[in-house]
Short mmCIF file of C-alpha atoms and ligand atoms in Angstrom, two decimals:
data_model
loop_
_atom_site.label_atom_id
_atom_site.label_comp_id
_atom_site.label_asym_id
_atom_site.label_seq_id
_atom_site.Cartn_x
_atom_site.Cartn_y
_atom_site.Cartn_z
CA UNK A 1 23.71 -46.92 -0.84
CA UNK A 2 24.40 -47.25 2.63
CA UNK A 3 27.43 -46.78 5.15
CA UNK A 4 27.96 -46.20 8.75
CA UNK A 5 26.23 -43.94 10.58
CA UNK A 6 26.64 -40.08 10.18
CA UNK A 7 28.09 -38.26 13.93
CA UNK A 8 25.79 -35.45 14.51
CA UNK A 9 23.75 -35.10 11.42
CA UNK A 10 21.71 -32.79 10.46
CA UNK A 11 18.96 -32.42 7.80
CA UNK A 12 20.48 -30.89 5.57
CA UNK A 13 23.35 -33.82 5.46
CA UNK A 14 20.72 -36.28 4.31
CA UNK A 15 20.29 -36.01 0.25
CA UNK A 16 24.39 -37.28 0.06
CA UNK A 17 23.73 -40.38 2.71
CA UNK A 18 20.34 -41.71 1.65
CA UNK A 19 20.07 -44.90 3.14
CA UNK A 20 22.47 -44.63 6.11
CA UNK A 21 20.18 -44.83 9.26
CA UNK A 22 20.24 -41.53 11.21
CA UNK A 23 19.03 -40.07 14.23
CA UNK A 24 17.92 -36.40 14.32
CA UNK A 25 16.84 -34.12 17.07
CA UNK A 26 14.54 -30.48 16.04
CA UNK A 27 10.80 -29.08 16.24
CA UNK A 28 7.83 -29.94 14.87
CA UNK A 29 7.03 -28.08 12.04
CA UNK A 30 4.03 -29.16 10.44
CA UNK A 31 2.05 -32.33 10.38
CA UNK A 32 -0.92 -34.08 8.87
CA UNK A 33 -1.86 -37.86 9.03
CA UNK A 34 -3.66 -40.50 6.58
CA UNK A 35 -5.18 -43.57 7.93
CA UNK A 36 -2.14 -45.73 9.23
CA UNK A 37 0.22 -43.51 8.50
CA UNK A 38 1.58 -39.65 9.83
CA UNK A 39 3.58 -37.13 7.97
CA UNK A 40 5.81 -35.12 10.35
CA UNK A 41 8.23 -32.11 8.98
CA UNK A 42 11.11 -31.63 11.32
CA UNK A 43 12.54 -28.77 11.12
CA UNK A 44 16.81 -28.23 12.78
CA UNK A 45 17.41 -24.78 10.98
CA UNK A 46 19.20 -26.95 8.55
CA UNK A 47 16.40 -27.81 6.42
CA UNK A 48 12.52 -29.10 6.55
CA UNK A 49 12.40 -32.81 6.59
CA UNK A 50 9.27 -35.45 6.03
CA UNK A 51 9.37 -38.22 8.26
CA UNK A 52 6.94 -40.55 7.69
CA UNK A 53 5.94 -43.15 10.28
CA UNK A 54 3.64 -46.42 9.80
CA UNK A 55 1.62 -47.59 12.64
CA UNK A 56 2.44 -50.97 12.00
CA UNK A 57 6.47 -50.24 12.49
CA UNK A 58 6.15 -48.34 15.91
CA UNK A 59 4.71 -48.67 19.73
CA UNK A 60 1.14 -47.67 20.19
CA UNK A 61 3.05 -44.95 22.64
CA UNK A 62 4.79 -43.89 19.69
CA UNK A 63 2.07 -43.43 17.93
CA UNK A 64 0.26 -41.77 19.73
CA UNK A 65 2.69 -39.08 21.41
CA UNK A 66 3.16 -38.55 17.51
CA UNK A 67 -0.25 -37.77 16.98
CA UNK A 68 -0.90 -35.77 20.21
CA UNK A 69 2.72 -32.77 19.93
CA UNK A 70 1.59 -30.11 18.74
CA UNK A 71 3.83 -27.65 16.19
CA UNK A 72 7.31 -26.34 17.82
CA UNK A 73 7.98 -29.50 20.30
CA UNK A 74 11.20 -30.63 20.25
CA UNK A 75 11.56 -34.20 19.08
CA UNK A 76 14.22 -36.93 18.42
CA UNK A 77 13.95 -39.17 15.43
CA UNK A 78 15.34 -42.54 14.32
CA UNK A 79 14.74 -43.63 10.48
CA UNK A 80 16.65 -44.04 7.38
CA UNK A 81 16.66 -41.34 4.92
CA UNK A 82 15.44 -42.67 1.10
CA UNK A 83 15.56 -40.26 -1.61
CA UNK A 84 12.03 -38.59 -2.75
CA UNK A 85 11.72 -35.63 -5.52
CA UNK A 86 8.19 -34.90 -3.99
CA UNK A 87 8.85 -34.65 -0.42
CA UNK A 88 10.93 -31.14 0.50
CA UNK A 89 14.39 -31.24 0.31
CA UNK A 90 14.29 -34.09 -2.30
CA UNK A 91 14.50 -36.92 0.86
CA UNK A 92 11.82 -38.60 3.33
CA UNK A 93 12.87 -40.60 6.26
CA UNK A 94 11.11 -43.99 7.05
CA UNK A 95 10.64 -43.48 10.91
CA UNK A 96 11.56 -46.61 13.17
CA UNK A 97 11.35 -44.36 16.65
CA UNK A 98 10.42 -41.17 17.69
CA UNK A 99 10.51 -39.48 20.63
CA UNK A 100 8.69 -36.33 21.96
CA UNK A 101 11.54 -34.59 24.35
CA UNK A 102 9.46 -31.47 24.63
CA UNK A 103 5.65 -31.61 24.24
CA UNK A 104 4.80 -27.89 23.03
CA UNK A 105 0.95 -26.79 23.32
CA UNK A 106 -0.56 -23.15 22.13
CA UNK A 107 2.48 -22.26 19.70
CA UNK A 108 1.48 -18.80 19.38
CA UNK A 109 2.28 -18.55 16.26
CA UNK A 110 -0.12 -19.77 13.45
CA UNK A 111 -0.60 -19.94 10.30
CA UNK A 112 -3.52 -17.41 10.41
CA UNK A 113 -2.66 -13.62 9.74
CA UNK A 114 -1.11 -12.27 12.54
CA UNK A 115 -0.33 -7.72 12.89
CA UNK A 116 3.07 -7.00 12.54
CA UNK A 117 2.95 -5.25 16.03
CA UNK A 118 2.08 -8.80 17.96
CA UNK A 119 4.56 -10.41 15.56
CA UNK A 120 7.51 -7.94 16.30
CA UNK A 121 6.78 -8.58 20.05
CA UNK A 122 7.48 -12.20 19.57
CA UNK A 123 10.30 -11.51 17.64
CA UNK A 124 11.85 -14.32 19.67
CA UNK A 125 9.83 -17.07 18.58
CA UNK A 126 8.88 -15.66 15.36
CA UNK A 127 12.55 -16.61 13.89
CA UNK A 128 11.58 -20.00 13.55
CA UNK A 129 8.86 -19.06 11.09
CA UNK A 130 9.98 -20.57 7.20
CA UNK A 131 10.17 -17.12 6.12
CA UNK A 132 12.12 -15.49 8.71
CA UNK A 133 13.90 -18.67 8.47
CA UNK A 134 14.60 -18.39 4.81
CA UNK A 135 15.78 -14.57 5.41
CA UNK A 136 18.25 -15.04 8.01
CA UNK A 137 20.06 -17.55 5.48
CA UNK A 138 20.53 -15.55 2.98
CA UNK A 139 21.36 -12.17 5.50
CA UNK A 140 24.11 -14.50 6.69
CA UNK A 141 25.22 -15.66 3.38
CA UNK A 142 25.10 -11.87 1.95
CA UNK A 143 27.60 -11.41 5.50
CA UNK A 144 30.01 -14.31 4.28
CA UNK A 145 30.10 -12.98 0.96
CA UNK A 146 31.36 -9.39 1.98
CA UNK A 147 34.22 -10.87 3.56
CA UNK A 148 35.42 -13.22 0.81
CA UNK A 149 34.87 -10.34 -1.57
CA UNK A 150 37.06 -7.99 0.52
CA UNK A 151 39.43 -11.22 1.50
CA UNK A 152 39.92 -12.13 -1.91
CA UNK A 153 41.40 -8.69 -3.48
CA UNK A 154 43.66 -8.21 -0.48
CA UNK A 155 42.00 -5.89 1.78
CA UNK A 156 42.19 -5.62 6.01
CA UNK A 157 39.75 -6.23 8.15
CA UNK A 158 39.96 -3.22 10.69
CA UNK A 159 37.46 -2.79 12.99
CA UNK A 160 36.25 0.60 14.09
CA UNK A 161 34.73 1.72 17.60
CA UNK A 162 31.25 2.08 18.59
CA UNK A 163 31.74 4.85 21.21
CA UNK A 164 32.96 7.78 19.48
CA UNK A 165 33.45 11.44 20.90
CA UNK A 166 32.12 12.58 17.64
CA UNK A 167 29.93 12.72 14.92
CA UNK A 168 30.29 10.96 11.52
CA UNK A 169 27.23 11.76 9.29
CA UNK A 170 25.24 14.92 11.32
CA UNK A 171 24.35 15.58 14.34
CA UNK A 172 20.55 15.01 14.01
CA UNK A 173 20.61 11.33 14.38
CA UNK A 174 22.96 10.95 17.08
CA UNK A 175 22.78 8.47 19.79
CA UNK A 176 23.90 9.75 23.08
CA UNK A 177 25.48 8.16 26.19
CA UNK A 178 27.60 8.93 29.35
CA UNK A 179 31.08 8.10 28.89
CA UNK A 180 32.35 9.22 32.44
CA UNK A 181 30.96 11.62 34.65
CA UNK A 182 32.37 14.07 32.94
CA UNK A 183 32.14 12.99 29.41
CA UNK A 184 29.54 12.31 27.13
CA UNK A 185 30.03 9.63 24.14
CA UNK A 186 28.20 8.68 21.14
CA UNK A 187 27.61 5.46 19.52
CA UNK A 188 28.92 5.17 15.56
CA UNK A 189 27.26 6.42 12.91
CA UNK A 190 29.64 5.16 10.54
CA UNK A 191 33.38 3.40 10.84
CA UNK A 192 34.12 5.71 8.37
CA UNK A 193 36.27 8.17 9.80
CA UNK A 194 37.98 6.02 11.84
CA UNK A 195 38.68 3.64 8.58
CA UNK A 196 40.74 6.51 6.37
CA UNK A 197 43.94 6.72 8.99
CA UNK A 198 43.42 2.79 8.24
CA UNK A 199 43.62 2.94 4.66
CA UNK A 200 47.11 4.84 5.09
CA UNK A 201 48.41 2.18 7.33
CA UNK A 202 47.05 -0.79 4.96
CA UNK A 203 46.09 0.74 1.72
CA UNK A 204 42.74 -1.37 0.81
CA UNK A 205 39.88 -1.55 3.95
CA UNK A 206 36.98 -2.18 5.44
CA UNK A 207 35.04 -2.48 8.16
CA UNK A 208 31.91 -4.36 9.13
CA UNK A 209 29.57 -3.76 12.08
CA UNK A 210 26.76 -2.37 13.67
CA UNK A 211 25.85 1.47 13.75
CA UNK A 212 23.59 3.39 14.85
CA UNK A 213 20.97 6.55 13.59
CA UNK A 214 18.44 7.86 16.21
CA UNK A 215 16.17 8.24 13.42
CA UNK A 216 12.71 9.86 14.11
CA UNK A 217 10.77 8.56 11.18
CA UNK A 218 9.29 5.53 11.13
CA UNK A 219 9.78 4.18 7.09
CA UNK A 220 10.11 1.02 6.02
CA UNK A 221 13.90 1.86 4.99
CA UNK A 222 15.68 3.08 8.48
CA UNK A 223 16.24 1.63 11.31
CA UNK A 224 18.12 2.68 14.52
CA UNK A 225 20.79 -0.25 14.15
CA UNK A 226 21.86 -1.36 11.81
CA UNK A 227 24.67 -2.96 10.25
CA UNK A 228 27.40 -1.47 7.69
CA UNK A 229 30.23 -2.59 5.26
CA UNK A 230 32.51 -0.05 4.52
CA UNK A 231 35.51 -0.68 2.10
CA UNK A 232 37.93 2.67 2.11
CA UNK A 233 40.72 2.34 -0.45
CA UNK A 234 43.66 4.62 -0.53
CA UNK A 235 44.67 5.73 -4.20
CA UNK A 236 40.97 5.50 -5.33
CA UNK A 237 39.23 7.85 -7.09
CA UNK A 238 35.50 8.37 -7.73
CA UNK A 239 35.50 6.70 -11.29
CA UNK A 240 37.76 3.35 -9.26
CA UNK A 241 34.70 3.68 -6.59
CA UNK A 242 31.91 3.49 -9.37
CA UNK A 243 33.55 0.02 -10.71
CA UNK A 244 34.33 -1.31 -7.01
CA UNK A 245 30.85 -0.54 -6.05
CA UNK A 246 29.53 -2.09 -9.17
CA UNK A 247 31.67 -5.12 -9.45
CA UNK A 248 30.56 -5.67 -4.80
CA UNK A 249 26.98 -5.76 -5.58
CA UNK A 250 27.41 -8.05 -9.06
CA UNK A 251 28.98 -10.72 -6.73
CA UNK A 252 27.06 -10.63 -3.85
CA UNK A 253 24.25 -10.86 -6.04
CA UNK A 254 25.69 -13.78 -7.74
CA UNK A 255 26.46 -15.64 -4.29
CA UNK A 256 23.01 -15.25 -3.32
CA UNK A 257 21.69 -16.79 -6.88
CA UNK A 258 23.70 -19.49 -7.02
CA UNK A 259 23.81 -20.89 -3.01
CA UNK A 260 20.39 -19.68 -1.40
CA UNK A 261 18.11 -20.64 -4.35
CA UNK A 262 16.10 -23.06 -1.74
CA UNK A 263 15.77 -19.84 0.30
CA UNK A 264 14.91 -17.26 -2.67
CA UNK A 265 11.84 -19.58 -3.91
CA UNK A 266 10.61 -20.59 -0.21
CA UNK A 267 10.21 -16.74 -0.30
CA UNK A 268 8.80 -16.33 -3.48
CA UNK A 269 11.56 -13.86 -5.21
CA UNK A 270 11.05 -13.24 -8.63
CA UNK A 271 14.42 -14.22 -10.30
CA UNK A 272 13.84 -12.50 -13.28
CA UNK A 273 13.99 -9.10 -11.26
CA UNK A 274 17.68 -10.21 -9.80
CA UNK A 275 19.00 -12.20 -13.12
CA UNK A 276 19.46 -9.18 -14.88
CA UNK A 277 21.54 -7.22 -11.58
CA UNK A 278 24.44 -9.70 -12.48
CA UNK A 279 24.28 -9.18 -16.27
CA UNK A 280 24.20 -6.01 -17.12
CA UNK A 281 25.75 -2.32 -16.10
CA UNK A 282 24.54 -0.30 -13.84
CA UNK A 283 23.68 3.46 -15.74
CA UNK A 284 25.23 5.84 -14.35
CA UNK A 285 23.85 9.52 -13.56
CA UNK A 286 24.81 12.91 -12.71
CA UNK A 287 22.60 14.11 -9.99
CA UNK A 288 21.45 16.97 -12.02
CA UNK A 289 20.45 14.49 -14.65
CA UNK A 290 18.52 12.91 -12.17
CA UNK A 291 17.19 16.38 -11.20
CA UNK A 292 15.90 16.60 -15.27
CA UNK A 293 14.71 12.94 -14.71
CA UNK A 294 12.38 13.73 -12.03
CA UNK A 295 11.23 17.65 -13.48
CA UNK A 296 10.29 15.31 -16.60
CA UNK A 297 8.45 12.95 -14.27
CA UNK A 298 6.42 15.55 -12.99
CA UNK A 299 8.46 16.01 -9.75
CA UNK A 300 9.14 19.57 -8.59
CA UNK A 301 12.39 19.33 -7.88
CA UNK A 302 15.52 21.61 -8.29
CA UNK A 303 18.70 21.67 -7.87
CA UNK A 304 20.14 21.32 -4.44
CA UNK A 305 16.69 18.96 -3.30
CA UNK A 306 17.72 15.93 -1.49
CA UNK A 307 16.11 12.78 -2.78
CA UNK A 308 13.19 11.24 -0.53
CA UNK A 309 12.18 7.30 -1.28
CA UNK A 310 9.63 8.27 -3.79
CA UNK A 311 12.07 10.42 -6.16
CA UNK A 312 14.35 7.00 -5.89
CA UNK A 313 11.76 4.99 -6.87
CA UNK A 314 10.81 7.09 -9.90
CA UNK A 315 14.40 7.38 -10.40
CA UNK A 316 15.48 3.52 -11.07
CA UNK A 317 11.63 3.01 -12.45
CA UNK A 318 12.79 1.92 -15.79
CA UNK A 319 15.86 0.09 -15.20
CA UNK A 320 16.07 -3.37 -13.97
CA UNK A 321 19.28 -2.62 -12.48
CA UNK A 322 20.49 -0.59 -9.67
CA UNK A 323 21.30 2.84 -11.02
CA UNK A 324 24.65 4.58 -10.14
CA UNK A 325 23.80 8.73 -9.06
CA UNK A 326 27.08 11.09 -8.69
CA UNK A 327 27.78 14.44 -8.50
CA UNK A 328 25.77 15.49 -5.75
CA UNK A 329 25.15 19.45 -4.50
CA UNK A 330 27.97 20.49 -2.34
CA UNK A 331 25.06 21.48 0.26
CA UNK A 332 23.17 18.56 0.87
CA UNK A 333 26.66 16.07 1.32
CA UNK A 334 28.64 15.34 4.22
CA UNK A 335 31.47 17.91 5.17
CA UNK A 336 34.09 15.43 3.81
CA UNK A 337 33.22 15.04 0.36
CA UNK A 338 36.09 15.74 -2.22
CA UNK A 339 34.27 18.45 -4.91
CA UNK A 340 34.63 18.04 -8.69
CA UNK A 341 37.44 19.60 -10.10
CA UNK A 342 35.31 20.76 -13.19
CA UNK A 343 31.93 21.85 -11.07
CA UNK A 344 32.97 23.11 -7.18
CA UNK A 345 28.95 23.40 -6.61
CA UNK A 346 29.10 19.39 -6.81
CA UNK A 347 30.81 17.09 -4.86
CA UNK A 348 32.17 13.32 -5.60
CA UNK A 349 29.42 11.31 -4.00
CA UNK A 350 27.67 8.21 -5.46
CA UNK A 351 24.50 6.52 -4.06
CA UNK A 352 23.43 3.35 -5.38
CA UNK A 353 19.45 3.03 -5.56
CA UNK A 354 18.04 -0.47 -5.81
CA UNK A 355 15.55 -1.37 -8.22
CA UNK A 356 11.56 -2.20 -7.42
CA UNK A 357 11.88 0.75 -4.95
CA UNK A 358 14.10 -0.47 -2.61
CA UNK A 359 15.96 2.72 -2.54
CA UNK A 360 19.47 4.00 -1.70
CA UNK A 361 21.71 0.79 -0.75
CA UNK A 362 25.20 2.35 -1.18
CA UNK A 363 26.17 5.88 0.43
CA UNK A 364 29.87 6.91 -0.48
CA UNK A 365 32.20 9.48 -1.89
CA UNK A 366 36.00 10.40 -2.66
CA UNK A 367 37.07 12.23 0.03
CA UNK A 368 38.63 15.55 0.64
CA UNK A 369 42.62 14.97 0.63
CA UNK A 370 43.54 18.46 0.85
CA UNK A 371 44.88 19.33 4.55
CA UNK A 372 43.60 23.14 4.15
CA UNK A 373 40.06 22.53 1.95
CA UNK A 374 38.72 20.06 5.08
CA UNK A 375 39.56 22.56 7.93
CA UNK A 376 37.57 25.31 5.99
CA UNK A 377 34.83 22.53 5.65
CA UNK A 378 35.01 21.72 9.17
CA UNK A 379 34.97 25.01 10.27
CA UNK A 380 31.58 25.55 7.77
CA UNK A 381 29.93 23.14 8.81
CA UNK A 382 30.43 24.45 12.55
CA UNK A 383 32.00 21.27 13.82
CA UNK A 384 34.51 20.90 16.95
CA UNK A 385 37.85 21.29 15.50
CA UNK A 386 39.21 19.76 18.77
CA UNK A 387 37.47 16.96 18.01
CA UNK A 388 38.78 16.65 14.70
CA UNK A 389 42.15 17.25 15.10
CA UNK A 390 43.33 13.52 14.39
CA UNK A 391 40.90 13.26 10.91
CA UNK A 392 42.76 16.69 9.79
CA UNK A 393 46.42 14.78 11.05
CA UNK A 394 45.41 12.10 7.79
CA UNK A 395 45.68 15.05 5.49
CA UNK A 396 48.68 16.63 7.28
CA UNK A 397 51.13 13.84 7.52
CA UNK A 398 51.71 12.01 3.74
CA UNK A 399 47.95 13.01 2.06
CA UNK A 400 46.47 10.61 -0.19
CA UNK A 401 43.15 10.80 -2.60
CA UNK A 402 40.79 7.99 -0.77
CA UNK A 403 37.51 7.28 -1.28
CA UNK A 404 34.68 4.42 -0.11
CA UNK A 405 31.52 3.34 0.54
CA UNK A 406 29.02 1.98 2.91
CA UNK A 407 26.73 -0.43 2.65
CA UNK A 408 23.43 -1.14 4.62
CA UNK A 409 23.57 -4.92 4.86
CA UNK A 410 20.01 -5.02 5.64
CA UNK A 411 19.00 -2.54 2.62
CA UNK A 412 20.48 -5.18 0.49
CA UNK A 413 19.11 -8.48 2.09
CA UNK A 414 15.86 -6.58 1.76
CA UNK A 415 16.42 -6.08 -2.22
CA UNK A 416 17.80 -9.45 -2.67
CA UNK A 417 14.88 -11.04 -0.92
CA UNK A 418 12.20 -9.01 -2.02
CA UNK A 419 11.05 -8.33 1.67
CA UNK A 420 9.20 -4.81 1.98
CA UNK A 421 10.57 -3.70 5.05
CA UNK A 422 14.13 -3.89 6.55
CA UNK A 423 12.31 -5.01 10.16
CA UNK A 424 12.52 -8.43 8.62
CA UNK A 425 16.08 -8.12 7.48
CA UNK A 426 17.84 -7.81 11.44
CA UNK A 427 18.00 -10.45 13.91
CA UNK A 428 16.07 -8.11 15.97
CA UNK A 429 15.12 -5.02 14.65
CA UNK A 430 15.76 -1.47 17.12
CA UNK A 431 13.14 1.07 15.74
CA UNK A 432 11.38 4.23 16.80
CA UNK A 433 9.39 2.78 20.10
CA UNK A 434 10.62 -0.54 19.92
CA UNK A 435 13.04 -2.35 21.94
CA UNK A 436 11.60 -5.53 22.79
CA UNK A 437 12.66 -8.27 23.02
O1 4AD B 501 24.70 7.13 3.15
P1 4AD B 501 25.21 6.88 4.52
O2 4AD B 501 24.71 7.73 5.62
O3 4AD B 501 26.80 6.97 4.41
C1 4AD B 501 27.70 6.85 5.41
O4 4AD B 501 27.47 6.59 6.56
C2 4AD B 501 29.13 6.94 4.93
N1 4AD B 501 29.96 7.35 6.05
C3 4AD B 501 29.55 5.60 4.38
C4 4AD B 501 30.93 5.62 3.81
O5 4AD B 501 31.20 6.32 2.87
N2 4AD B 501 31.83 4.82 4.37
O6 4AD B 501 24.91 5.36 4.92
C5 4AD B 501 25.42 4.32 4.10
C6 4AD B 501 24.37 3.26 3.90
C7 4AD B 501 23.12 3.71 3.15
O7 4AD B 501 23.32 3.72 1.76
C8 4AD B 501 22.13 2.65 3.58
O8 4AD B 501 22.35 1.45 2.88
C9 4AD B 501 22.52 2.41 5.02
O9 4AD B 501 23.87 2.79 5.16
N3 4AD B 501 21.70 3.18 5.97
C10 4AD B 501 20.71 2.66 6.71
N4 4AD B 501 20.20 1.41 6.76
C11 4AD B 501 19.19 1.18 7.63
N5 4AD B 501 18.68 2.13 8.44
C12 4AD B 501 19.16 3.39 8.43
N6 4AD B 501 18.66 4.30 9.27
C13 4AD B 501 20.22 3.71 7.53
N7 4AD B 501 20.93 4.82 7.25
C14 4AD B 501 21.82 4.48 6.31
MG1 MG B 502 23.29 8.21 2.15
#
């Protein structure tokens, strides 16, 4: 097959034109060389491509600037792509040119093990790595999924602020920052608040974007910024939640089986772990089930105990699923939490915990409708009624049972990828002492 050539192609446009000469610009990812002939893999964040060059076809200059760049210089390529099965990708282009446009020495990245401290600090150049590569794929493909989920069954896209004068989920983790001379501000927490007048305007929610926790522990589960998904639905009670947060992480993981399988096995996921996510349902718990879970486990735990990562992991131990928990102590929930009807020492919450210890991924809850039951809770919870004044206006002007969710995105590109620690799941992570770059 061949046809005219492609504008602007990239690697990953190659398998569909085999035969149509191309010309490709990227880095030098790898190379080795065998008598008269040198492998290179280009790399153009599309894909990982084999070009394979014969002296005999090019300039002794050619040849030789081939044989000299070392990994990471940026290179232009002329060949014609033929279709391989052994070469990655499934294609291998024939080289008639090349041309070194950037000759880069001392990449200081190799292949050798390298501490995540000196990695982290060349967080800039350590993107480019296959794995980080890989990772960033699917975080972005988990990102288009959320919205075609939420696009799909007719929800708004509303976007909430990042200064706020207030807090969202306690005061122990909040960022601070000068407004005005006067005034202090603080960055979000959670769109949450800001989302429920939404959901009275526009009925079905959510919003997407970064917040922030000035977390003091260093785990490999927090991180200062981070970025949530929050659906808030108006009409939706804790039982409509369960199903919405079940049916949310059964088709992301489904988007991420079926379109980033190249990225899954360059990372080495184990399939079998995620195959079974999309299948089946999700158990779901009463916290003080859980509680009799963990005694039985060996745990000393009682009732009113938050959960740490180790009770999670025990927790969703023998399920290959994530496991739904609900009913949560009134004392260790947020202020707005609507409590059960049958059991006012519980509240309406539901975390989702990820199997293979990957811990709580969804945080959410129905929340409190009732004008007169959120100003006592406000009040209890010692909070600035000034600055709550508008949340309480929701309740007073045309209440409405509402619940939702939030979802770490990272938590869940973490799961899906079966990376340990959510460092590698950002861009570029903000943790306790580190900044840079
Ligand atoms: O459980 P959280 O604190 O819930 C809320 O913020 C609610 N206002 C959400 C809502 O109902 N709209 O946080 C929700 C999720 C967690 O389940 C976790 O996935 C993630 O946000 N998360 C973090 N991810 C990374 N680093 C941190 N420090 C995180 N804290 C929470
Ligand atoms: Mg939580």
């Amino acid at each position: 097959m061949s046809g005219s050539p492609l504008q602007n192609p990239s690697i990953s446009d190659l398998p569909s034109h085999p035969g149509v000469p191309v010309t490709l610009r990227g880095w030098l990812h790898n190379k080795r060389a065998s008598g008269k002939i040198r492998f290179l893999i280009l790399r153009d964040g599309s894909g990982y491509l084999q070009c394979v060059i014969s002296k005999a076809d090019v300039s002794p200059e050619t040849w030789e600037a081939a044989g000299t760049a070392g990994q990471e210089s940026t290179m232009q390529v002329c060949g014609v792509p033929r279709l391989e099965p052994r070469a990655p990708g499934g294609v291998e282009l024939q080289v008639t040119d090349v041309k070194i446009l950037d000759a880069c020495h001392d990449w200081p990245i190799t292949p050798k093990e390298h501490g995540t401290d000196f990695l982290l600090s060349q967080r800039h150049l350590w993107l480019r790595s296959s794995r980080q590569v890989a990772i960033l794929k699917i975080r972005s493909e988990v990102e288009s999924g959320i919205h075609d989920f939420f696009y799909k069954r007719g929800y708004t896209r509303v976007d909430s602020p990042i200064l706020t004068p207030n807090a969202c989920e306690g005061t122990s983790s909040l960022f601070e920052t000068q407004y005005t001379e006067e005034e202090k501000a603080f960055l979000s927490q959670s769109g949450q608040l800001y989302l429920e007048p939404a959901a009275a305007a526009l009925g079905k929610v959510y919003c997407f974007g970064p917040t922030f926790r000035a977390e003091k522990s260093k785990t490999r589960r927090h991180l200062r910024e981070f970025w949530m998904v929050e659906p808030e639905v108006a009409f939706m009670e804790i039982d409509g939640l369960m199903d919405l947060a079940e049916e949310f992480v059964k088709e992301l993981t489904v988007r991420v089986l079926d379109r980033r399988a190249d990225d899954l096995k360059r990372l080495e996921r184990d399939l079998t772990k995620l195959e079974p996510v999309v299948a089946k349902r999700f158990p779901r718990i009463t916290y003080r089930e859980a509680v009799e879970i963990l005694k039985n486990k060996g745990f000393g735990v009682s009732f009113g105990d938050d959960f740490g990562g180790d009770e999670e992991t025990a927790l969703t131990a023998g399920y290959d699923t994530p496991v739904m928990v609900t009913r949560y102590p009134v004392a260790i929930k947020a202020f707005y939490m609507q409590p059960a009807g049958d059991d006012p020492e519980v509240v309406h919450g539901l975390d989702i915990l990820a199997p293979e210890g990957y811990g709580e991924i969804i945080g959410g809850s129905q929340r409190i409708h009732s004008h007169d039951l959120l100003l006592e809770r406000i009040t209890k919870h010692s909070l600035p009624l000034e600055a709550f004044q508008w949340y309480l206006d929701v309740r007073k002007y045309g209440t409405f049972p509402h619940s939702g969710f939030g979802m770490g995105i990272e938590r869940f590109v973490a799961w899906m990828c079966g990376v340990q620690h959510l460092r590698e799941c950002i861009p570029y992570p903000r943790m306790l002492y580190r900044i840079y770059p």
